[in-house]
Every structure is written in C-alpha cells, then in structure tokens.
Tab-separated table of C-alpha atoms in Angstrom:
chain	number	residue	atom	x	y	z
A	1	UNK	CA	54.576	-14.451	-39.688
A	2	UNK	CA	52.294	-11.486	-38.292
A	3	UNK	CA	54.339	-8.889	-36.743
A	4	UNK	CA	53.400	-7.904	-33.297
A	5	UNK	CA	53.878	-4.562	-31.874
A	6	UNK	CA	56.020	-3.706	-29.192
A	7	UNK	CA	52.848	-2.197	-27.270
A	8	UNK	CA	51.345	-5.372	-27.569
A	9	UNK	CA	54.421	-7.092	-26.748
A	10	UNK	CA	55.143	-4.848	-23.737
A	11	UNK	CA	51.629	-5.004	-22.227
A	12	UNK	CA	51.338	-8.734	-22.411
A	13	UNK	CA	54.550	-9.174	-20.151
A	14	UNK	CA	54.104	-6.102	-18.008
A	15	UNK	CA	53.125	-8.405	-14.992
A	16	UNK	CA	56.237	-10.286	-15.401
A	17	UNK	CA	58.410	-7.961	-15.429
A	18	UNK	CA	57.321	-6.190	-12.531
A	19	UNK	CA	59.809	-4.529	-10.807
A	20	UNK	CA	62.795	-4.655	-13.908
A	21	UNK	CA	60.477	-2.485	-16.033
A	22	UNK	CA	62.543	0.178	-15.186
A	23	UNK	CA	65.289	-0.893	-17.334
A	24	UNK	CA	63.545	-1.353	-20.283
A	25	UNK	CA	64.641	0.968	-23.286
A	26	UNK	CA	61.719	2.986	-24.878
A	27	UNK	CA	62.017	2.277	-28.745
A	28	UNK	CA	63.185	5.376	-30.836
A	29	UNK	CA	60.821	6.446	-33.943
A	30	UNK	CA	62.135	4.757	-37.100
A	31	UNK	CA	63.568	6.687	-38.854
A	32	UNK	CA	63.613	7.436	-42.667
A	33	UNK	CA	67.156	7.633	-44.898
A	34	UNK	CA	67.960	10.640	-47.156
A	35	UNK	CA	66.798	8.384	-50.211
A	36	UNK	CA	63.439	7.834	-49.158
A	37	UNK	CA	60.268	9.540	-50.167
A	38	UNK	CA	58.140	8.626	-47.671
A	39	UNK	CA	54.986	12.038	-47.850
A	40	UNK	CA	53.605	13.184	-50.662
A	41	UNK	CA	56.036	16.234	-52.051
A	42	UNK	CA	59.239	14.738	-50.120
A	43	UNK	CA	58.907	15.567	-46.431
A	44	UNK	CA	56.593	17.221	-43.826
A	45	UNK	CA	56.859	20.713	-45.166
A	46	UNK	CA	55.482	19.623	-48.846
A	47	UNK	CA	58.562	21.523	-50.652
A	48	UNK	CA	59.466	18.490	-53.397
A	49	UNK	CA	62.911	18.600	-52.363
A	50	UNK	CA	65.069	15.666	-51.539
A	51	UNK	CA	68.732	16.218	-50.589
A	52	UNK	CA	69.464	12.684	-52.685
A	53	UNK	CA	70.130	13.710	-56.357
A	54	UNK	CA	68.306	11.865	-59.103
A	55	UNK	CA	70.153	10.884	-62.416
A	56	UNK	CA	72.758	13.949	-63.183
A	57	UNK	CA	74.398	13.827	-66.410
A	58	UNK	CA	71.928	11.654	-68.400
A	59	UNK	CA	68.973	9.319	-67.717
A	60	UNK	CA	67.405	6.116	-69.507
A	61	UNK	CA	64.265	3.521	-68.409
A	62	UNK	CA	65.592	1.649	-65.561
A	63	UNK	CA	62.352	0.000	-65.882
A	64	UNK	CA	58.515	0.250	-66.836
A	65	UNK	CA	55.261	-1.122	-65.694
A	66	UNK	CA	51.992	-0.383	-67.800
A	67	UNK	CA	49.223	0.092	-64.940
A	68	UNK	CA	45.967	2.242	-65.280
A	69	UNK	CA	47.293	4.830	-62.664
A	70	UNK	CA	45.288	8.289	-61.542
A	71	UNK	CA	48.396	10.929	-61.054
A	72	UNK	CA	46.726	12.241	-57.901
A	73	UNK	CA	46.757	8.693	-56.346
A	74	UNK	CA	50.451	8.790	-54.042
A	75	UNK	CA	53.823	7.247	-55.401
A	76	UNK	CA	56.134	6.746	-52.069
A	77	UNK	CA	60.138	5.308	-51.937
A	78	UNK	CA	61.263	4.113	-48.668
A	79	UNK	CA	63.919	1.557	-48.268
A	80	UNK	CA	64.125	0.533	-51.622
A	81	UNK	CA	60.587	-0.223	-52.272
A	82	UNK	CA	57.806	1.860	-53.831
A	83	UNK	CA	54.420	2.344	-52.461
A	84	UNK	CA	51.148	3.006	-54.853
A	85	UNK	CA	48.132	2.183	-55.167
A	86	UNK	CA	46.917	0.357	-58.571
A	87	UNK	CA	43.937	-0.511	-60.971
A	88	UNK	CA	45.321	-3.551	-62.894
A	89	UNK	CA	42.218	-3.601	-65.367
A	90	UNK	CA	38.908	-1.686	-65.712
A	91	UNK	CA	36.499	-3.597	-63.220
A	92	UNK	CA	39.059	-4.483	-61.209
A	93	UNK	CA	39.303	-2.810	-57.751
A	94	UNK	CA	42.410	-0.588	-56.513
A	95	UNK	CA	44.876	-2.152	-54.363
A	96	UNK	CA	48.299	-1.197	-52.676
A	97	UNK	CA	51.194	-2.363	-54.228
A	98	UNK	CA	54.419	-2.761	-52.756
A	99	UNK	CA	57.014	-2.606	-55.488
A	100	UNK	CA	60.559	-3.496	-55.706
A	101	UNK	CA	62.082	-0.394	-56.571
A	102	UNK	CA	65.095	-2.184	-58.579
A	103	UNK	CA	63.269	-3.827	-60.964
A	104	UNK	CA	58.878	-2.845	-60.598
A	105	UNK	CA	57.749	-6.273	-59.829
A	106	UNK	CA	55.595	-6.711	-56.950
A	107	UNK	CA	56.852	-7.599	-53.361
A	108	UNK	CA	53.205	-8.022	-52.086
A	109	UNK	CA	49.753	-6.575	-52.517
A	110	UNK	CA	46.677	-5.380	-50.162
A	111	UNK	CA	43.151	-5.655	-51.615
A	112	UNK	CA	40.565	-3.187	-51.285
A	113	UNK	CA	42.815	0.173	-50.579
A	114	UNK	CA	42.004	2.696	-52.725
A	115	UNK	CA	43.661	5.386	-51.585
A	116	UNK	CA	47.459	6.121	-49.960
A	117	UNK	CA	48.249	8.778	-48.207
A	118	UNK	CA	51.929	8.166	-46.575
A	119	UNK	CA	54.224	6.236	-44.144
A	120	UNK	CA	54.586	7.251	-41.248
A	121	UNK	CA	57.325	6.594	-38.155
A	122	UNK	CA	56.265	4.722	-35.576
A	123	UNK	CA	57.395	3.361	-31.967
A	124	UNK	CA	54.919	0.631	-31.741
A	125	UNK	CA	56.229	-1.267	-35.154
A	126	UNK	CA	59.640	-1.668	-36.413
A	127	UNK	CA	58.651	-0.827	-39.914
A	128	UNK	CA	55.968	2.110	-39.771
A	129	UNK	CA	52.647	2.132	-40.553
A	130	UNK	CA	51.073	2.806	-44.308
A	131	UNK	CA	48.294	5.619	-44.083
A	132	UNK	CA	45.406	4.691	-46.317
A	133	UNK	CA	41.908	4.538	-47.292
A	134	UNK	CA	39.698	1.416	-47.868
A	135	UNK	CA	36.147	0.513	-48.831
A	136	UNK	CA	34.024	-2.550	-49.015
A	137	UNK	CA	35.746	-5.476	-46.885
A	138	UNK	CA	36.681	-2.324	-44.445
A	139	UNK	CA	33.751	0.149	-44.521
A	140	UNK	CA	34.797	3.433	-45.350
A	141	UNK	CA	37.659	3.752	-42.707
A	142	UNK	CA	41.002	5.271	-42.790
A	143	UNK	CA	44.049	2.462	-42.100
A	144	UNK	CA	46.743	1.755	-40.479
A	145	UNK	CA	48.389	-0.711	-42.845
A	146	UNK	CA	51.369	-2.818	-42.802
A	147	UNK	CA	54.614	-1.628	-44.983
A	148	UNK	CA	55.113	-4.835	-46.044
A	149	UNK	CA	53.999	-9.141	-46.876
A	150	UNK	CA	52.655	-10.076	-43.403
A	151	UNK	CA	49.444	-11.458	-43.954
A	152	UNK	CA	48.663	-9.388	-41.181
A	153	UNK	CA	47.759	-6.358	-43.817
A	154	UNK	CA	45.517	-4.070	-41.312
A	155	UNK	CA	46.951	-3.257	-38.211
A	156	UNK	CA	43.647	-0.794	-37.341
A	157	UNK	CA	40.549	0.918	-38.562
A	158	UNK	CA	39.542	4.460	-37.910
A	159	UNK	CA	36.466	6.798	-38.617
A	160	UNK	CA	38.467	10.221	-37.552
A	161	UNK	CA	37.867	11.693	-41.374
A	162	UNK	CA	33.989	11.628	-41.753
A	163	UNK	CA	31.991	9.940	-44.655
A	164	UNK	CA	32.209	13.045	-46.624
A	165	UNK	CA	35.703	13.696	-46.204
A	166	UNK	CA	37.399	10.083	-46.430
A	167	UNK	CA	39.910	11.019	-49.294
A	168	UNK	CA	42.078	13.919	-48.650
A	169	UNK	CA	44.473	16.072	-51.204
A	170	UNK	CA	48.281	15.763	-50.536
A	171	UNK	CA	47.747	19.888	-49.618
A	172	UNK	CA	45.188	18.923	-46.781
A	173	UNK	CA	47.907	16.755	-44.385
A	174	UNK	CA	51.357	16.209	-42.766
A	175	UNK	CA	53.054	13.866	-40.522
A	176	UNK	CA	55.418	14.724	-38.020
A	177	UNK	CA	56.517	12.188	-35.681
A	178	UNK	CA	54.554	9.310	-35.741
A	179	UNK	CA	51.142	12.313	-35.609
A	180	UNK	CA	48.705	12.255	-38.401
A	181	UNK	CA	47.902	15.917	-38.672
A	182	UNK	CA	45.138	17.027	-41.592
A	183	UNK	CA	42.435	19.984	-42.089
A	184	UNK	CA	39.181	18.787	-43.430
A	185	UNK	CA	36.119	20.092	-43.982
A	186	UNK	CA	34.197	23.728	-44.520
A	187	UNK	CA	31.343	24.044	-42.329
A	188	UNK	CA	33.367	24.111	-39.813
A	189	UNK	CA	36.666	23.335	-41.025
A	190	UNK	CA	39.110	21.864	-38.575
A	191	UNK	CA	42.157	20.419	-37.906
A	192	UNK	CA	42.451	16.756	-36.513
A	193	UNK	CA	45.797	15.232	-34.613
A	194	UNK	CA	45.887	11.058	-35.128
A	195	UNK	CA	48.455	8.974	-33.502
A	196	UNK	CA	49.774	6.631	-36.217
A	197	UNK	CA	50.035	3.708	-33.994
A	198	UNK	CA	46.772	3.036	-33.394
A	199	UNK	CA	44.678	5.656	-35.933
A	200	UNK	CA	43.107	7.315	-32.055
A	201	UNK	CA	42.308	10.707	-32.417
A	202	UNK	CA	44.674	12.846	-29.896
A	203	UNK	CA	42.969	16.145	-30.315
A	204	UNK	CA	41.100	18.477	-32.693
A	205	UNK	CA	40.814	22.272	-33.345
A	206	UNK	CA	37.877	23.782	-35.109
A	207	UNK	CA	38.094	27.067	-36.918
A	208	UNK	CA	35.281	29.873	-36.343
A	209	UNK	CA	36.133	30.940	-39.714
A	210	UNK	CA	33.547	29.613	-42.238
A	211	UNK	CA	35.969	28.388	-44.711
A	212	UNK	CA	35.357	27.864	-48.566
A	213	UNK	CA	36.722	25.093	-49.094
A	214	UNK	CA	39.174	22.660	-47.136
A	215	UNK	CA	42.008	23.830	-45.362
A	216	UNK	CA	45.922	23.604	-46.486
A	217	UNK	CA	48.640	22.547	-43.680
A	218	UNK	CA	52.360	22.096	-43.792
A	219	UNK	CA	55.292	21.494	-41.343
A	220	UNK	CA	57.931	24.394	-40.835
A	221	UNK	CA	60.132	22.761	-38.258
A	222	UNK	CA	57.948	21.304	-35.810
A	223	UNK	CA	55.144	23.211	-35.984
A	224	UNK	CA	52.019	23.256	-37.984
A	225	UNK	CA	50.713	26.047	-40.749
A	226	UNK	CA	46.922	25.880	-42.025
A	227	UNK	CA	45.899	28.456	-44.420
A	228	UNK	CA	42.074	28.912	-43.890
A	229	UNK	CA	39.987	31.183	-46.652
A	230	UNK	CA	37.001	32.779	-47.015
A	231	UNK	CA	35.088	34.025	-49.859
A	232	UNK	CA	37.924	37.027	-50.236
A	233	UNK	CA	41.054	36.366	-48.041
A	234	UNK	CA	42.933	33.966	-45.684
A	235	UNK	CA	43.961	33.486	-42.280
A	236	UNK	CA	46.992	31.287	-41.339
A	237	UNK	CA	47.449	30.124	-38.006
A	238	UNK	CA	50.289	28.708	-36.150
A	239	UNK	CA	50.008	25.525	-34.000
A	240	UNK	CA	52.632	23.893	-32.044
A	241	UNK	CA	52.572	20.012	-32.033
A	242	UNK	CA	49.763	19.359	-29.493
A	243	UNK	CA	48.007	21.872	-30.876
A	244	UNK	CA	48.876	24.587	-28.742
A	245	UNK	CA	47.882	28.173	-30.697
A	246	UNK	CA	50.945	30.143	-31.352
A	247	UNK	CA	50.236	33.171	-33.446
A	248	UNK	CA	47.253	34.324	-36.033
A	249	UNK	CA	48.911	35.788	-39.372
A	250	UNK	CA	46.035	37.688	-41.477
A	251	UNK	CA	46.311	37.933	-45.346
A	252	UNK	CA	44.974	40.663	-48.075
A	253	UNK	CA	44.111	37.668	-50.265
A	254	UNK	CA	43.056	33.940	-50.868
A	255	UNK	CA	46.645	31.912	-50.357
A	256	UNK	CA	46.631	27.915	-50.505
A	257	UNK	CA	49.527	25.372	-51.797
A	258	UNK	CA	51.736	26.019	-48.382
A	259	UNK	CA	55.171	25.115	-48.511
A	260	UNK	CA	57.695	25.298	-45.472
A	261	UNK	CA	61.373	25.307	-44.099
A	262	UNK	CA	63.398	27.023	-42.214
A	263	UNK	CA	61.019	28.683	-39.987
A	264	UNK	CA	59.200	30.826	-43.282
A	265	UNK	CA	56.246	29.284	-44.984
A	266	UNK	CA	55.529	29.893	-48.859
A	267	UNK	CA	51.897	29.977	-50.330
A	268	UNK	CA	50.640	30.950	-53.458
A	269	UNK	CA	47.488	33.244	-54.007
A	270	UNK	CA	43.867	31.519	-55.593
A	271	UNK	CA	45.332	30.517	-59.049
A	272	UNK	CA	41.687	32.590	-60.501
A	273	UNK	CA	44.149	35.611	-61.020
A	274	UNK	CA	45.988	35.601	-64.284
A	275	UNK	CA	48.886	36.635	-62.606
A	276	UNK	CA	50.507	33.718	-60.526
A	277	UNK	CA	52.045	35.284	-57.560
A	278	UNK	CA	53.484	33.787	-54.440
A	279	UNK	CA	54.702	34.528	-51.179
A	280	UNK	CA	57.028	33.922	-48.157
A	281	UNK	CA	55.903	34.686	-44.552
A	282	UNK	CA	58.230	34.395	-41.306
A	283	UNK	CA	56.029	32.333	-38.987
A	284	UNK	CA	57.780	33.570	-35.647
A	285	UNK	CA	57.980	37.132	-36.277
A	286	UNK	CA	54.734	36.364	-38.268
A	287	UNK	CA	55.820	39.240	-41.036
A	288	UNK	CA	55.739	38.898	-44.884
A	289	UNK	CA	59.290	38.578	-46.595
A	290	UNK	CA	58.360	39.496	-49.933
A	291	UNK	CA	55.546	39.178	-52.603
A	292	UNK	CA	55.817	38.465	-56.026
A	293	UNK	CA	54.348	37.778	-59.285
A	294	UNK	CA	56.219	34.300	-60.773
A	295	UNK	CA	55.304	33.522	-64.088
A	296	UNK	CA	54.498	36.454	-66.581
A	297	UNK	CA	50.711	37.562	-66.858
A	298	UNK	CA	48.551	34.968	-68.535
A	299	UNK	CA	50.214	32.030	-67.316
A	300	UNK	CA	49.119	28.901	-64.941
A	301	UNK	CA	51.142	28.269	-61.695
A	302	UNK	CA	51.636	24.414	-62.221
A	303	UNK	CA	54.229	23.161	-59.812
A	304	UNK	CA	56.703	24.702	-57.186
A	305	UNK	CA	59.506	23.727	-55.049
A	306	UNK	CA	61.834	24.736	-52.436
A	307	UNK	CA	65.921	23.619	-52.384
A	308	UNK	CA	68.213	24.913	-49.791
A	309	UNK	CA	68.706	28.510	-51.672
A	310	UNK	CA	66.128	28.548	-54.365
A	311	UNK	CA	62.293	28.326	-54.839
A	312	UNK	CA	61.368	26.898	-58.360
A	313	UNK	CA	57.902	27.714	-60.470
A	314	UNK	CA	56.745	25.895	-63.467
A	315	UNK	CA	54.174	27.586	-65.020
A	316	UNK	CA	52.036	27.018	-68.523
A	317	UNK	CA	50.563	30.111	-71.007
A	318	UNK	CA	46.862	30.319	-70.510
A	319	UNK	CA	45.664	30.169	-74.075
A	320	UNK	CA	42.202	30.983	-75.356
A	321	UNK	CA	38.410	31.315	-73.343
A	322	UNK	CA	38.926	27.802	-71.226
A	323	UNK	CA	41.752	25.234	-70.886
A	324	UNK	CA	40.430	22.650	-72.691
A	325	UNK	CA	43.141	22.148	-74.720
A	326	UNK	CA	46.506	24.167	-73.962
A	327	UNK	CA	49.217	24.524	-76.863
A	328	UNK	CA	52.451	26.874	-76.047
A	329	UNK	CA	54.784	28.226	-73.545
A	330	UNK	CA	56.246	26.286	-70.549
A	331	UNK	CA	58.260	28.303	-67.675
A	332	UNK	CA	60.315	27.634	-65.232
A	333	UNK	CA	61.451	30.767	-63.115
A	334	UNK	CA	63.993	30.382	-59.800
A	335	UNK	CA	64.045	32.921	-57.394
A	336	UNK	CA	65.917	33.385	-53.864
A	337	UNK	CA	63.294	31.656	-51.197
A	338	UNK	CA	64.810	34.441	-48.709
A	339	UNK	CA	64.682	37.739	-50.728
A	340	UNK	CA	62.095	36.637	-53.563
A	341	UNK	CA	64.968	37.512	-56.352
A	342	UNK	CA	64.637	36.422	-59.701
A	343	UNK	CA	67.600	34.437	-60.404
A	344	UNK	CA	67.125	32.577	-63.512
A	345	UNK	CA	64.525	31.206	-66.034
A	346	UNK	CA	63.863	28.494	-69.011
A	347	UNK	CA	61.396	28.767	-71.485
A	348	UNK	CA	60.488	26.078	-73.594
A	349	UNK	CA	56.879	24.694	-75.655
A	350	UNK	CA	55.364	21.796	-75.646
A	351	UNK	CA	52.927	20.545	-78.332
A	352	UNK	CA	49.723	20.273	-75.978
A	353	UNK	CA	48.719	20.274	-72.724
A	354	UNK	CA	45.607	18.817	-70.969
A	355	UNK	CA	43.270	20.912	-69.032
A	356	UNK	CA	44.668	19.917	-65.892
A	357	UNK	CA	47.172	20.926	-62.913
A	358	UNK	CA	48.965	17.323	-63.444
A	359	UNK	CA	49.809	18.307	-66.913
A	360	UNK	CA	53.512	18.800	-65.836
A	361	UNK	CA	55.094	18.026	-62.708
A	362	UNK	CA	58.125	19.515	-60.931
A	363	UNK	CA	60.795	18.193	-58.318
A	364	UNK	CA	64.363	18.987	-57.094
A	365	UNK	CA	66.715	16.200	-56.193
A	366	UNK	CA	70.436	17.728	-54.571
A	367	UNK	CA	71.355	20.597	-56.824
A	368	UNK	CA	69.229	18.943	-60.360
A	369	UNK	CA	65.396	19.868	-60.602
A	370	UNK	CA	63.333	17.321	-62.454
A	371	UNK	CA	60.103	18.718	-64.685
A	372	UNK	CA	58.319	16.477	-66.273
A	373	UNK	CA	55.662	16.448	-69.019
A	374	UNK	CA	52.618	14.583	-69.399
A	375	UNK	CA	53.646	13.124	-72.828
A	376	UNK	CA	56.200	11.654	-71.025
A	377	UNK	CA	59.263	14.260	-71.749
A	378	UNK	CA	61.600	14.750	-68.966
A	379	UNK	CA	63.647	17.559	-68.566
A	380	UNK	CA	66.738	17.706	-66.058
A	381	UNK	CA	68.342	21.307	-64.932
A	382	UNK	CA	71.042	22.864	-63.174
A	383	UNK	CA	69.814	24.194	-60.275
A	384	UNK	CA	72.895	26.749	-60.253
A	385	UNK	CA	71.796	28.658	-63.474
A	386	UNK	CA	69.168	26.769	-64.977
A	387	UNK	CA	71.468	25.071	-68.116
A	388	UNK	CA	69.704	21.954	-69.288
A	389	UNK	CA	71.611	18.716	-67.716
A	390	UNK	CA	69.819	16.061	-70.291
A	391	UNK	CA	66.515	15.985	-71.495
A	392	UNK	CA	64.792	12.043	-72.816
A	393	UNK	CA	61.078	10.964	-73.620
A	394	UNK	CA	59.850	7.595	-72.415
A	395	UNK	CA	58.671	5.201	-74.476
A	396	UNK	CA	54.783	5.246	-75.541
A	397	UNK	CA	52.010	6.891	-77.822
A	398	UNK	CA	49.378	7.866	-75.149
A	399	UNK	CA	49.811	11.005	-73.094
A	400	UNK	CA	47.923	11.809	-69.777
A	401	UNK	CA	48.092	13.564	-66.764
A	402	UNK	CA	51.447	13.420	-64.339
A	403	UNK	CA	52.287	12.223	-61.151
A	404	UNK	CA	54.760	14.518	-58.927
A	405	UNK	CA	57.920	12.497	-59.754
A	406	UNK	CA	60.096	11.199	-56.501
A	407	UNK	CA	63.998	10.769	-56.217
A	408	UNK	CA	65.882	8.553	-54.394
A	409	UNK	CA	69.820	6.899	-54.874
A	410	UNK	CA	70.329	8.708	-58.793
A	411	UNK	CA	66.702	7.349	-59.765
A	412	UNK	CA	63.590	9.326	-61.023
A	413	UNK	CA	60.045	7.437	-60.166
A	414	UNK	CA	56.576	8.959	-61.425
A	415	UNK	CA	53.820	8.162	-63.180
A	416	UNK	CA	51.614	8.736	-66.294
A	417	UNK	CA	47.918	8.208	-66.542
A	418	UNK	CA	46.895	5.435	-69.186
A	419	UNK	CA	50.681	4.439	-69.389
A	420	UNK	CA	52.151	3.584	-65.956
A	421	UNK	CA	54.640	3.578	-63.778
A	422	UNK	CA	58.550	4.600	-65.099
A	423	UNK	CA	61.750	4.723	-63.122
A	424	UNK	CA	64.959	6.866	-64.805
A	425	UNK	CA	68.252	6.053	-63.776
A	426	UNK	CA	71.311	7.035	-65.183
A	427	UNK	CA	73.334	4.963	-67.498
C-alpha cells in the first residue's frame, strides 16, 4: 500500500475539519534510536562515534554478502535494516538496497539510485525520507525516497544540486532536523538549506570567497560549520539553522575534514604537508584550543574520530616518491579532544596498502574503537588505554578499498571493494 503523508493527509481534510483544527496534534520528528546509523560518520557532527558498542570481547561473521561495492558509496543502520546502494554485476545499474540487518538478504530494492546520501527525520512521513541520487528513469535529480517496500519508491524530485555537482562527499553535508544542509561548488561556493519533506529549497548563502574546491560543513549542536579555502588558507563561518550568520573564524592555513560536538569543532590541515596536524576551535568564543601534529612526520592522516573524552587518528607511513603502493607502519594516536594531550598510541604494519584514503577505516562504538583494514583485518581497542580487545580477518583472497564501518546493538557493518558487504557480531 503507498504511504501517504500526513501533509497530504491533513490538506485533503482541512475543509472538513474546519473549526476542530485546532485540536489537532502537530506530529513530532521521528526520531532515531542509539543503535542506528542513520548519516554518514554516525550523526550530524561527522565524529564516527556511536554511544552503542559494537562486539567487545571478540567478534566472528554474523553474515556476508559478495556485492561489487565502491567504499565511498554510504552504508546506513536504522531500525534494524541497512541502507546501500549496490552493483550486482558489471553492466548492471546501481540500485538501493534495503537489507535486513540480521541476516543480509534483501527487504526490497529501488532501481536506478546510484547514489545515497542519508535518512533523514521527517514530520510529513512516519518513517523518514532516504536522501539520494538517481539518473536515467529520473533525470539527474536528487530524491526523496521511501525507507522502505511501498511501491511508492519516490516521494519527490529536486534539481537544488546543479548538473555539475549532483554527487556530493560525506564531508560536503549534514542533516539536522528534517533540513538538508550541504556546500557545493567553487565559483561561487555556497551553502544550500533543503527541507526533507518535499526536497524545496528553504534558503541559500553564497560565499564571496573564491573557494578551491568544495566546501566542508558539520553540526556542533545546532548550528552549522563550513570551512571555506583558498589557494593558501581557510575561513570558517558560523551559521545558525536558518542560516542566520553568527561569527567569521579566520585560519593561518588550509583546514577541511570538520568534525563537531560540544560546542568546539575539529579540522585537520590540507593533508599536502607531511606532517598531519589537527585542530580544535571553540565556535562561540570563536578561539583555537590547541594545535597539534598527530601522527609522526611522514605519515598519512587516514581516519579520525571523536568519543566523549578522546579524539582518535589513524594514520599510514608515507613510503617512497608516490603512493602507489604503501608497505609499513599503521598508527593510531588518542589524544584529549579538550586539551589536545597525547594519551596513548598503537603501532602496528600491515603488508600493503592501496594508494587510497579508504585503505583503512576507523570508528568508535561506546568505549571500543573499530579500525579496519582493507584486506579485511579488523582490529578492536580499548578506548581507555589503547590494549587490543580482539583482532579477526574475514574470509576472502581479494583486498580493496574500505568503507567507514557502522555500529549498532554489539554488531560491526562495513564494506570491502570487490568483496562485499560483512557484519561482525560477537559470539
């Protein structure tokens, strides 16, 4: 049965009601459980952080599902079922799949969608809308899509990302109740608010810097953070949710990859440098809290995240003229998020790595962090002091590039390029 909204509901009866619609109840936002994974990197501010652990004291295949998968393509938990997009078979076209997060197996499947962004809360459906992007049998149009079988798959079309900018990185967006908000573009660069429930744009801000390259945003709280470079430096601004300006915070270099909570945003400086270094910035006093370097010189910055107390860096050695082909050192540091304190750090190798940022992939589920390899080694730590918890390699002879892994009820989702889709759980 197609599933009507409660705008379309409401406005079809408005007449009737008349003078009783007083008493009718405004619907709340749905809302998402502490298990769910419903944005790319866990939540509005991007940190890869879910408060629901993951397996603890060991981990084994739940399940597996051989797929040709690209890691940058979205992987998204929410109320038990999994949300990606999937190439069955070369000449085949990408579709969404919604999976059954128990066991893999399909629940139902929307042609033609190429690319998923996230699921957003809604008060106009019960269920939330699916933010996507389609071709062919849609034009190239961003979606509104339905979460689930109804044969009613597109719930609306919209052009708000032009032709040039109709796929977006997981750095380049945010949703915040039931609002859309994402940076696109250089010449001029801007950032555009949608309303979920009906993909309408609600307003737009243009930047009069001429940016380099596309914008980054994240949520601290309830307000918006784009970092917007030039050539040589960055700007971030501060937005409040209509898109209000709230304060201008200049920086002394390039910053991008913004992650945020607790009113203080973390970025990390253009990965050109050999020296990965990050920083934190308090967006109301709109002062830097510290500066460091977090991997030692002639490393790669691969993945970061932020728990309740500590911010965690993976990084790779940098070996020879190019990265072609990357043999050696894997780090993971963990420093204080409020003083920028080194309090602990792994090394370990790995046999090779490709020339990619996907090559390992890093998330924190309650106090366990989660960094997985692309040959399919996963590595569980203490986030107290950094002791390995368990460590296990999933089945299969062909490596690729990594998915950022997602957590939700003691299980670990991601996926592997050229090998599929895994879930961990613990025994």
């Amino acid at each position: 049965m197609v599933r009507l909204s409660r705008r379309a509901l409401l406005g079809g009866v408005g007449l009737l009601l008349g003078a009783t619609s007083g008493c009718l109840e405004i619907p709340t936002r749905m809302e998402f459980s502490p298990a769910d994974w419903p944005r790319p990197r866990s939540d509005p501010g991007q940190t890869n952080y879910s408060p629901t652990a993951g397996p603890v004291e060991a981990a084994e295949v739940a399940w597996s599902r051989s797929a040709l998968v690209d890691p940058e393509r979205v992987l998204l938990l929410a109320d038990g079922t999994l949300y990606t997009t999937i190439l069955p078979d070369l000449g085949d076209e990408w579709s969404l799949h919604g999976l059954d997060a128990e066991t893999g197996e399909t629940q139902f499947r929307v042609p033609r969608v190429d690319t998923l962004y996230s699921l957003a809360e809604t008060t106009s459906y019960d269920n939330g809308v699916l933010l996507g992007n389609g071709h062919g049998l849609y034009g190239d149009a961003v979606l509104g899509i339905n979460p689930d079988a109804s044969p009613a798959s597109r719930r609306w079309a919209s052009t708000v990302l032009t032709p040039n900018y109709t796929t977006l990185d997981s750095t380049d967006y945010t949703v915040i109740d039931g609002t859309w908000y994402f940076c696109h573009g250089h010449d001029p660069a801007e950032l555009v608010a949608v309303d979920v429930d009906d993909g309408t744009q609600r307003w737009h801000r243009e930047f009069a810097l001429d940016a380099v390259e596309s914008p980054s945003v994240t949520a601290v709280g309830k307000r918006l953070v784009t970092s917007v470079s030039t050539d040589e430096r960055s700007t971030m601004h501060v937005f409040d949710p209509e898109g209000g300006h709230l304060r201008t915070i200049s920086l002394d270099h390039r910053w991008q990859r913004l992650m945020g909570t607790d009113g203080v945003v973390y970025a990390e400086v253009d990965p050109s440098p050999t020296r990965p270094t990050m920083g934190a910035y308090d967006i109301d006093e709109g002062e830097q809290l510290w500066q460091r370097q977090v991997a030692p010189t002639g490393y790669i910055r691969l993945h970061s995240a932020v728990g309740p107390d500590l911010m965690l860096v993976a990084s790779r050695e940098r070996t020879g003229g190019d990265d072609s082909s990357l043999a050696g050192g894997i780090r993971l540091h963990a420093f204080d998020r409020r003083s920028g304190d080194l309090r602990w750090e792994w090394s370990g190798s790995h046999d090779r790595f490709e020339h990619h940022g996907s090559a390992a992939s890093l998330a924190i589920g309650g106090r366990t962090a989660y960094l997985i390899f692309a040959a399919g080694t996963v590595v569980a730590f203490s986030i107290e002091d950094g002791s390995v918890r368990w460590q296990t390699t999933v089945d299969g002879s062909v490596s690729g590039f990594v998915s950022q892994p997602i957590i939700g009820d003691r299980r670990l989702y991601f996926f592997i390029q050229y090998r599929g889709i895994f879930a961990l759980e613990e025994p």
